[in-house]
PDB file of C-alpha atoms and ligand atoms in Angstrom:
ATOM      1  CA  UNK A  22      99.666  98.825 107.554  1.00  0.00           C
ATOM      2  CA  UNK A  23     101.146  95.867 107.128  1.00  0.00           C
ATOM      3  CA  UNK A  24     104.613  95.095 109.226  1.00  0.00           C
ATOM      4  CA  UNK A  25     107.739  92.680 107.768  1.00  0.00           C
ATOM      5  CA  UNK A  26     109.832  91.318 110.570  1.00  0.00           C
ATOM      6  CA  UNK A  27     113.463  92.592 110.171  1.00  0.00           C
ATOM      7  CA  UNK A  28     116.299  90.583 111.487  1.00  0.00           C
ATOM      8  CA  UNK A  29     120.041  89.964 111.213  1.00  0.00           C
ATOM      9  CA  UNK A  30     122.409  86.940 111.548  1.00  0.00           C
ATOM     10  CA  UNK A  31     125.089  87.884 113.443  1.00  0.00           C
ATOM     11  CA  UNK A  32     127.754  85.293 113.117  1.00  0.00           C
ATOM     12  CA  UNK A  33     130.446  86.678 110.672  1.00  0.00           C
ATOM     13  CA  UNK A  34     129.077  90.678 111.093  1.00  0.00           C
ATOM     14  CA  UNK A  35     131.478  93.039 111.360  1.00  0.00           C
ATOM     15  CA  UNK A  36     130.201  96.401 113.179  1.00  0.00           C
ATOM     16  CA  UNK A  37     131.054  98.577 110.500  1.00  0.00           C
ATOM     17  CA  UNK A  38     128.681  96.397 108.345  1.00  0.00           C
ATOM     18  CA  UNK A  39     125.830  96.254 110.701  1.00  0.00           C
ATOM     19  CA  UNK A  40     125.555  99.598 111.015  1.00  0.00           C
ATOM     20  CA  UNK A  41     125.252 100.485 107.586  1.00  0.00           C
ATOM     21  CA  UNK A  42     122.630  97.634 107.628  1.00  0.00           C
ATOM     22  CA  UNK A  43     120.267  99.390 109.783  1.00  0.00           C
ATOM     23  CA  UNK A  44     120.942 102.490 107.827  1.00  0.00           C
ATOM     24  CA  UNK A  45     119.759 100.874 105.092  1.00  0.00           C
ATOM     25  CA  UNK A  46     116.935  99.213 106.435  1.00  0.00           C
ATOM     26  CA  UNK A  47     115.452 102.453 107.804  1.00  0.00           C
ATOM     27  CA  UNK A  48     116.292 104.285 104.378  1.00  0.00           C
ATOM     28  CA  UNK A  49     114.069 101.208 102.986  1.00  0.00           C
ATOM     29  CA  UNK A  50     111.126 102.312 105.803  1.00  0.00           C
ATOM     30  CA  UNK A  51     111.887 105.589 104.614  1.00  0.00           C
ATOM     31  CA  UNK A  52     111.057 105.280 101.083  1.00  0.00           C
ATOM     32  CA  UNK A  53     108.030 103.345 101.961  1.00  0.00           C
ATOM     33  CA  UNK A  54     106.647 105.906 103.643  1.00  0.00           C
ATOM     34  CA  UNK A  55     107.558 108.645 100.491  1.00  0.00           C
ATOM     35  CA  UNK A  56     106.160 106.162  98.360  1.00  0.00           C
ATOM     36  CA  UNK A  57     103.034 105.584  99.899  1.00  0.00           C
ATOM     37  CA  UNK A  58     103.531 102.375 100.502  1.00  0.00           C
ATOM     38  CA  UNK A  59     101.401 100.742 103.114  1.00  0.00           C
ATOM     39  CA  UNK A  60     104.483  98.334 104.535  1.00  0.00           C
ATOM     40  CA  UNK A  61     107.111  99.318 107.156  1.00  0.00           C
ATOM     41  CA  UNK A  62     109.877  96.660 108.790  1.00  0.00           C
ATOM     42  CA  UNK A  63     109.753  96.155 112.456  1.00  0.00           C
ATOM     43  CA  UNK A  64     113.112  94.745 114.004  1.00  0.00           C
ATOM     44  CA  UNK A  65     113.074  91.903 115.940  1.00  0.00           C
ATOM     45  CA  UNK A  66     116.330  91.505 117.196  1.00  0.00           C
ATOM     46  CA  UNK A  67     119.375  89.694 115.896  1.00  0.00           C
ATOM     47  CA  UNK A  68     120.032  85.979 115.999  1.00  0.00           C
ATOM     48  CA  UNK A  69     122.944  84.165 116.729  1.00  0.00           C
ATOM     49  CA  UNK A  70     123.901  80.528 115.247  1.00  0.00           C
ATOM     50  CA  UNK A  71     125.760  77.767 117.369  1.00  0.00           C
ATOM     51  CA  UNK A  72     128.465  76.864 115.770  1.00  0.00           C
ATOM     52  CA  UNK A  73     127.135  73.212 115.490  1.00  0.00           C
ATOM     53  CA  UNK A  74     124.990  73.838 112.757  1.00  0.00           C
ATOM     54  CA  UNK A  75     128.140  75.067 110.532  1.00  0.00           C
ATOM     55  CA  UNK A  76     128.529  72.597 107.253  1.00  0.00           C
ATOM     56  CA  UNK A  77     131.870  72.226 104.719  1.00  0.00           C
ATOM     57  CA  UNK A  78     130.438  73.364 101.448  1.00  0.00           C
ATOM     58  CA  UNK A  79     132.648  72.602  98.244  1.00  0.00           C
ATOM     59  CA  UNK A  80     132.721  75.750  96.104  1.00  0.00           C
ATOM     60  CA  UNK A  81     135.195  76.494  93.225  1.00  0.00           C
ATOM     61  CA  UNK A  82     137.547  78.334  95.477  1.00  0.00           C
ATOM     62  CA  UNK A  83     138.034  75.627  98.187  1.00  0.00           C
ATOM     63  CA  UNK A  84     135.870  74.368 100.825  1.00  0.00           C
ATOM     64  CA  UNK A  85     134.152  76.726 103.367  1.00  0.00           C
ATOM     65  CA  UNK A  86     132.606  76.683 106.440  1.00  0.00           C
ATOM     66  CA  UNK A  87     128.942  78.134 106.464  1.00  0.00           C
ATOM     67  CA  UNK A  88     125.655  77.796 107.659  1.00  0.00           C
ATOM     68  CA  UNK A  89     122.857  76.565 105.362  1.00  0.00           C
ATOM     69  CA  UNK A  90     120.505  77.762 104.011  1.00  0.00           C
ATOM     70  CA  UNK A  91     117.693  75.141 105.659  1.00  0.00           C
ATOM     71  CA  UNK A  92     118.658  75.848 109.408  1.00  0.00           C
ATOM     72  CA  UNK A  93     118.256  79.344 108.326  1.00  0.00           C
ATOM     73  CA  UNK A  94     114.970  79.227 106.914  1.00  0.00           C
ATOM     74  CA  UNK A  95     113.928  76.697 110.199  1.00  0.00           C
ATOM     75  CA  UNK A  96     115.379  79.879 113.062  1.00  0.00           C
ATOM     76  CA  UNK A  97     113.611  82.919 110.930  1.00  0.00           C
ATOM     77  CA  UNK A  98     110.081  80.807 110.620  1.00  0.00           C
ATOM     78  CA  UNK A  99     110.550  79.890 114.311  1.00  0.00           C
ATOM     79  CA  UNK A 100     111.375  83.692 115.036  1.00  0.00           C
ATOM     80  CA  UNK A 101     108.335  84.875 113.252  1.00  0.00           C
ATOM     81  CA  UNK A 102     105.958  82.566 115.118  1.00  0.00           C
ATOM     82  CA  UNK A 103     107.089  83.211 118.254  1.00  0.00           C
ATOM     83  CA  UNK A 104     106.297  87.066 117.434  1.00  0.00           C
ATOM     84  CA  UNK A 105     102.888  86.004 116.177  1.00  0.00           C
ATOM     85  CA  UNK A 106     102.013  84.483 119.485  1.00  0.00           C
ATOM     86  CA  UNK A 107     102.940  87.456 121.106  1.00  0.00           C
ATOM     87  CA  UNK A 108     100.729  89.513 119.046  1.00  0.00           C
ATOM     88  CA  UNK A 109      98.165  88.186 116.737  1.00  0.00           C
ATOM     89  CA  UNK A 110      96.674  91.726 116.111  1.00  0.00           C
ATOM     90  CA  UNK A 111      99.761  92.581 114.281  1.00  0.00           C
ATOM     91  CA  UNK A 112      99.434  92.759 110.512  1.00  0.00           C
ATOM     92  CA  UNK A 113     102.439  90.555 109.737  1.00  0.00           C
ATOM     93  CA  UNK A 114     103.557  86.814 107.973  1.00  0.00           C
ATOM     94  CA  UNK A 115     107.149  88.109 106.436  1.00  0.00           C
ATOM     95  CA  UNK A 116     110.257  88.281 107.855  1.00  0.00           C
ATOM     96  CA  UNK A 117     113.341  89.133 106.040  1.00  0.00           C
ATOM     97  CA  UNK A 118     116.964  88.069 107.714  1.00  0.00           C
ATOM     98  CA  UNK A 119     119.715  89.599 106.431  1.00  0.00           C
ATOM     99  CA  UNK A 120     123.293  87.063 106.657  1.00  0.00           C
ATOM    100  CA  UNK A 121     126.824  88.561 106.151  1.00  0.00           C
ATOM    101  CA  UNK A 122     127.859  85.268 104.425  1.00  0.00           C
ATOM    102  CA  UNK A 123     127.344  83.912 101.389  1.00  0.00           C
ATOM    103  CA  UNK A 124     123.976  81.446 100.868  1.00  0.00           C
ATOM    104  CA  UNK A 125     124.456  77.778 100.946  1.00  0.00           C
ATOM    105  CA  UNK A 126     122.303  74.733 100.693  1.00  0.00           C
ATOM    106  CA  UNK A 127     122.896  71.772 102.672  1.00  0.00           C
ATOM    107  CA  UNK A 128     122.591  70.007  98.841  1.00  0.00           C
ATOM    108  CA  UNK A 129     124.500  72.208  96.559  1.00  0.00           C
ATOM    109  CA  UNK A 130     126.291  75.695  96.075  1.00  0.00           C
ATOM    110  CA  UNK A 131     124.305  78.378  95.014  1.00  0.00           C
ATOM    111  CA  UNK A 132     125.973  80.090  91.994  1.00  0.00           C
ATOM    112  CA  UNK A 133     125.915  84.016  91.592  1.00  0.00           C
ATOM    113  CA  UNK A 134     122.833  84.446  90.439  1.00  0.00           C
ATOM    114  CA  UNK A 135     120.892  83.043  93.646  1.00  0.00           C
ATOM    115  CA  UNK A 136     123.119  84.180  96.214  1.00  0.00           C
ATOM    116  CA  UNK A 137     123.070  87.509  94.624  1.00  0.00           C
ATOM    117  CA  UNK A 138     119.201  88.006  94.677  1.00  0.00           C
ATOM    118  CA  UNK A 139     118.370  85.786  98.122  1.00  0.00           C
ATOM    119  CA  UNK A 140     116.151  83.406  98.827  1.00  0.00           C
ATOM    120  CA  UNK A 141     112.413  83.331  99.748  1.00  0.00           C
ATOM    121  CA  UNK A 142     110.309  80.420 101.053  1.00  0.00           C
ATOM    122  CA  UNK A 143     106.674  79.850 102.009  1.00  0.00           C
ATOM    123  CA  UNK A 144     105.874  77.841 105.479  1.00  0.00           C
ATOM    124  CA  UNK A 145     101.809  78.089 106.162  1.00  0.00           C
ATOM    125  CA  UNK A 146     101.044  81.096 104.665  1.00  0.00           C
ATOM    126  CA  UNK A 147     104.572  82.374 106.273  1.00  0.00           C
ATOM    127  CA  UNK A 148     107.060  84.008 103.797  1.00  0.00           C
ATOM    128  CA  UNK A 149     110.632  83.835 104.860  1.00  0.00           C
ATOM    129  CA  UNK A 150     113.223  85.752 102.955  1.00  0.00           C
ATOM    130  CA  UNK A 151     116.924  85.381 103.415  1.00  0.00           C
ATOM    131  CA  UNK A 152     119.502  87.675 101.412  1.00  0.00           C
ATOM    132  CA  UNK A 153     122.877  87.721 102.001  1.00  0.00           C
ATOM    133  CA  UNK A 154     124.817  90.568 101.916  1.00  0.00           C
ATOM    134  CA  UNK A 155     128.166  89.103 101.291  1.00  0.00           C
ATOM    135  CA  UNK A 156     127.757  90.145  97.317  1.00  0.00           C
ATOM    136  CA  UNK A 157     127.470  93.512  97.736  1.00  0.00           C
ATOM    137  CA  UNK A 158     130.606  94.022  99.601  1.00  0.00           C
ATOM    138  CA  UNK A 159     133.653  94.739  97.147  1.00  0.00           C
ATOM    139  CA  UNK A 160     136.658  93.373  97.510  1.00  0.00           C
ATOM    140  CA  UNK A 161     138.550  97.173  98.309  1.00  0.00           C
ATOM    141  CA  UNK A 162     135.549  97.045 101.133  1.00  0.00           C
ATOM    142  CA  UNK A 163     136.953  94.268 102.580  1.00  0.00           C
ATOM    143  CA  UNK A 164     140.672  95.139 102.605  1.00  0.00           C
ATOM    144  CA  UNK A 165     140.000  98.076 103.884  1.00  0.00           C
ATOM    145  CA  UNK A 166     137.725  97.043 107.333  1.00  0.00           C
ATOM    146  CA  UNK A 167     140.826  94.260 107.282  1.00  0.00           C
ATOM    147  CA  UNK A 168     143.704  97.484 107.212  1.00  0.00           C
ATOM    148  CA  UNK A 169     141.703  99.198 110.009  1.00  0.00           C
ATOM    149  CA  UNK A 170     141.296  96.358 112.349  1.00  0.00           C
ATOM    150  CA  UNK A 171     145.176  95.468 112.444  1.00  0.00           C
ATOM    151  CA  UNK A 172     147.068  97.353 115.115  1.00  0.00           C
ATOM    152  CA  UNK A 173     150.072  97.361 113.274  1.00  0.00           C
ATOM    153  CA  UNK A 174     149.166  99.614 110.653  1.00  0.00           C
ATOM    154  CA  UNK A 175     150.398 103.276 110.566  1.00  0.00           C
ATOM    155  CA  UNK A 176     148.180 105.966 111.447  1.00  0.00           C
ATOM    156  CA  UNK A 177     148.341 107.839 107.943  1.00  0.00           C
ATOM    157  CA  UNK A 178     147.503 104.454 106.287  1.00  0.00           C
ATOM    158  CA  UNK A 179     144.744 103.841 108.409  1.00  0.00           C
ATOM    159  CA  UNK A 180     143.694 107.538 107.244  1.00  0.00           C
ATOM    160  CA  UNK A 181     143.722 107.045 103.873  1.00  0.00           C
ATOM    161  CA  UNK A 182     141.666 103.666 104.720  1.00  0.00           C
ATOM    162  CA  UNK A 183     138.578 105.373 106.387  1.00  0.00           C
ATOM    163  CA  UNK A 184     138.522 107.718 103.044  1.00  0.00           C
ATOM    164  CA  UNK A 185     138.315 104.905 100.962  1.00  0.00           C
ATOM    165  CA  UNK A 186     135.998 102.962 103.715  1.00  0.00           C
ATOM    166  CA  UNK A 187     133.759 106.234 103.414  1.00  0.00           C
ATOM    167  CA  UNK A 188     133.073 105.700  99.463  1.00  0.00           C
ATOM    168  CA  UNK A 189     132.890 102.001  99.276  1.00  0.00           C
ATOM    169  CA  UNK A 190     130.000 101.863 102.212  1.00  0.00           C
ATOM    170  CA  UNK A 191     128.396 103.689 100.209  1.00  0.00           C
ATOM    171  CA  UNK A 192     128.278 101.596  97.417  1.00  0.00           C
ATOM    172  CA  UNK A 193     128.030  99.143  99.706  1.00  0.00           C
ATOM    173  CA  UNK A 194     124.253 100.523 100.887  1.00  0.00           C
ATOM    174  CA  UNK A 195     122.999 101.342  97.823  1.00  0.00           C
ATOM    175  CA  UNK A 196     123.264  97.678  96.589  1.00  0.00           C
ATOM    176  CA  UNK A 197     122.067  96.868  99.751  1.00  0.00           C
ATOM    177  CA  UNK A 198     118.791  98.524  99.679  1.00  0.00           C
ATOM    178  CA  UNK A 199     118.115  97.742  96.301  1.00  0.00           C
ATOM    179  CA  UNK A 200     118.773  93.611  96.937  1.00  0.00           C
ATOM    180  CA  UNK A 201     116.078  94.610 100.217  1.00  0.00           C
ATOM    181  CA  UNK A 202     113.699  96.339  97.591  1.00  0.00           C
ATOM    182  CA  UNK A 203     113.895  93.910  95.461  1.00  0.00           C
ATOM    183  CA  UNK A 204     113.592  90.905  97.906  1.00  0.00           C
ATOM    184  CA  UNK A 205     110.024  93.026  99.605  1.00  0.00           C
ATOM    185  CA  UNK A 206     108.666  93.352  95.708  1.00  0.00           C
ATOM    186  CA  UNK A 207     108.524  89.415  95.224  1.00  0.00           C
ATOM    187  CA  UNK A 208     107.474  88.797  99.137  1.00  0.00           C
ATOM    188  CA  UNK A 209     104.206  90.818  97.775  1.00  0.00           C
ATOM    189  CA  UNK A 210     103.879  89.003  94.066  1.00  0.00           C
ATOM    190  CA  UNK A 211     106.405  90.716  91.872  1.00  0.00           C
ATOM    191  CA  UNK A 212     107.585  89.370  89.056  1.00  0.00           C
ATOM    192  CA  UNK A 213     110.827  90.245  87.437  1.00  0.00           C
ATOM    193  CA  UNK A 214     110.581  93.414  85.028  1.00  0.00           C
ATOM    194  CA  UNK A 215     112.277  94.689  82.154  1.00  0.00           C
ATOM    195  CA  UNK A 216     112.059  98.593  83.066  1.00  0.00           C
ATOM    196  CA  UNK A 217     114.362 100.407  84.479  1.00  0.00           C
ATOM    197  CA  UNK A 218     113.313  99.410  88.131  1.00  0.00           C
ATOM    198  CA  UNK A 219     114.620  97.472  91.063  1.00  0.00           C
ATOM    199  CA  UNK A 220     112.971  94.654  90.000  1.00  0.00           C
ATOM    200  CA  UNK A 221     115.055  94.440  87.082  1.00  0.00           C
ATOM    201  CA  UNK A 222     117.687  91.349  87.483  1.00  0.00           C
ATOM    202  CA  UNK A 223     121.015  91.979  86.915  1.00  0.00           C
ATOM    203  CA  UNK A 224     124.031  89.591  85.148  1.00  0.00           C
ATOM    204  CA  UNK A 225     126.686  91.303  86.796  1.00  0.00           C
ATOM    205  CA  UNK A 226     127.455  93.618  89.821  1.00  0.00           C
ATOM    206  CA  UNK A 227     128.354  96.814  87.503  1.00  0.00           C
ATOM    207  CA  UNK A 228     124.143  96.322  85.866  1.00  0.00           C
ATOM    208  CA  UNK A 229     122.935  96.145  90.170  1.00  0.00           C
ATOM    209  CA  UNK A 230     124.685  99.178  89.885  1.00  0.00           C
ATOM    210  CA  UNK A 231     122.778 101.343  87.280  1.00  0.00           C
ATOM    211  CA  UNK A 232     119.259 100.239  88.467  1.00  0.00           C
ATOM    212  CA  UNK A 233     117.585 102.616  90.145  1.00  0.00           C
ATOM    213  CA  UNK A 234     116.628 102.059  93.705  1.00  0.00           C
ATOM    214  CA  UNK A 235     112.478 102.294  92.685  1.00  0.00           C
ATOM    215  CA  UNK A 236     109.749 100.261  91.222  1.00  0.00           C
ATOM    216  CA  UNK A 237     108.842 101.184  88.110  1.00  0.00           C
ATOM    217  CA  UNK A 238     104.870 102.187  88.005  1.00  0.00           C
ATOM    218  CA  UNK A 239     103.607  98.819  86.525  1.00  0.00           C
ATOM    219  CA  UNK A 240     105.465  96.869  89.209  1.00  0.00           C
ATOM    220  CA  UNK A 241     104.441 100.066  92.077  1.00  0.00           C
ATOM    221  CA  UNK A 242     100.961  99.455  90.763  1.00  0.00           C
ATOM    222  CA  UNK A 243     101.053  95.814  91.658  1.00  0.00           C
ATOM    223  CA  UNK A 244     102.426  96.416  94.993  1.00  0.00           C
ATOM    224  CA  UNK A 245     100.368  98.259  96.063  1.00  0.00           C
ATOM    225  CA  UNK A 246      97.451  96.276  94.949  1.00  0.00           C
ATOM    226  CA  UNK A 247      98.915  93.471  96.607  1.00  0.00           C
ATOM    227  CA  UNK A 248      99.175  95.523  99.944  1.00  0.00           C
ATOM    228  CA  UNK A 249      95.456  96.456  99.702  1.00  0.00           C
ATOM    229  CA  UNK A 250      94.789  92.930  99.661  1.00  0.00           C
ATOM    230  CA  UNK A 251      96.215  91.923 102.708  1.00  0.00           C
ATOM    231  CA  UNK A 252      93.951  90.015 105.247  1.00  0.00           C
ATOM    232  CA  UNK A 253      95.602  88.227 108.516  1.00  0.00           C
TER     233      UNK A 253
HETATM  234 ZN1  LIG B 319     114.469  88.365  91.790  1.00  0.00          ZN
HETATM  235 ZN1  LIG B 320     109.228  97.164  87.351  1.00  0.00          ZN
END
């Protein structure tokens, strides 16, 4: 069995959020396991980012304030190896860190595309992933954990709110675990695909929507060649 290291950035996280995150990630362990897959994601606890290491990146809608991308990349490496020297026996070079804002680089905005569908990167034989999951939150998702948190909001509002909250986290997840899918099937070699599979990239957030949360069987083939192959 071979083990990914799960973790979560928790600047920016609201609990609503994170909770549907680890939902999601064991529904992702789930699946693996259905599948036959011979991967599973350990968590590793959360990190938290001084707020020193925030940058001003210009985007079209103003500047923001965010952390990039490469001090990112530098925490999850340095999180992996310090589980490594705990224990080498452990089948595992990934780790995947999930951020709840949206990816920057220290050198230029990412546009849609490549925030949408994360970022990987390869230190020693390491592979870090980062995907944020600022995309897949819709804007009535937002409002609505905004209309819940503010005391001054009537009761019967905030009841109408947690209906709506109910449908949207849903949403919410799915696109979720198909960005984590999708994210694990490069990690072990995938290429993007033309089926109708999670490794299918989408334009737009309605196409992330009709994918189905599976590999298709060329790119489940591959996988799990790939996962056969695995030497530490
Ligand atoms: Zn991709
Ligand atoms: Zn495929």
């Amino acid at each position: 069995m071979e083990f990914i290291g799960f973790t979560y950035v928790t600047n920016f996280l609201e609990n609503t959020l994170k909770d549907a995150m680890f939902e999601v990630v064991d529904e992702a362990n789930r699946l693996f396991a259905d599948w036959g897959l011979r991967v599973r994601f350990i968590y590793l606890d959360s990190l938290t980012l001084e707020p020193g290491y925030l940058i001003n990146v210009k985007t079209p809608e103003g500047t923001v304030r965010l952390y990039p991308l490469e001090v990112l990349v530098d925490f999850l490496d340095y999180r992996l190896k310090v589980e490594l020297e705990k224990d080498d026996e452990i089948a595992m070079n990934k780790i995947l860190g999930l951020i709840s804002f949206p990816l920057a680089s220290r050198n230029r905005y990412f546009d849609f595309y490549e925030s949408f569908l994360g970022f990987q990167a390869e230190r020693l034989g390491r592979r870090i992933m980062v995907l944020s999951m600022r995309p897949f939150e819709s804007d009535v998702l937002r409002m609505t954990l905004r209309t819940l948190e503010n005391p001054h909001v009537e009761e019967e509002v905030k009841r109408l709110a947690r209906r709506i909250l109910s449908r949207e986290l849903e949403t919410f997840k799915g696109r979720l675990l198909k960005g984590i899918l999708h994210e694990v099937g490069h990690a072990f070699g995938l290429e993007h695909c033309s089926n109708p599979c999670v490794m299918n990239p989408p334009a737009t957030m309605e196409e992330w929507d009709s994918r189905p949360a599976v590999f298709c069987d060329s790119c489940m083939e591959k996988l799990n060649e790939s996962l056969g192959s695995f030497t530490l």
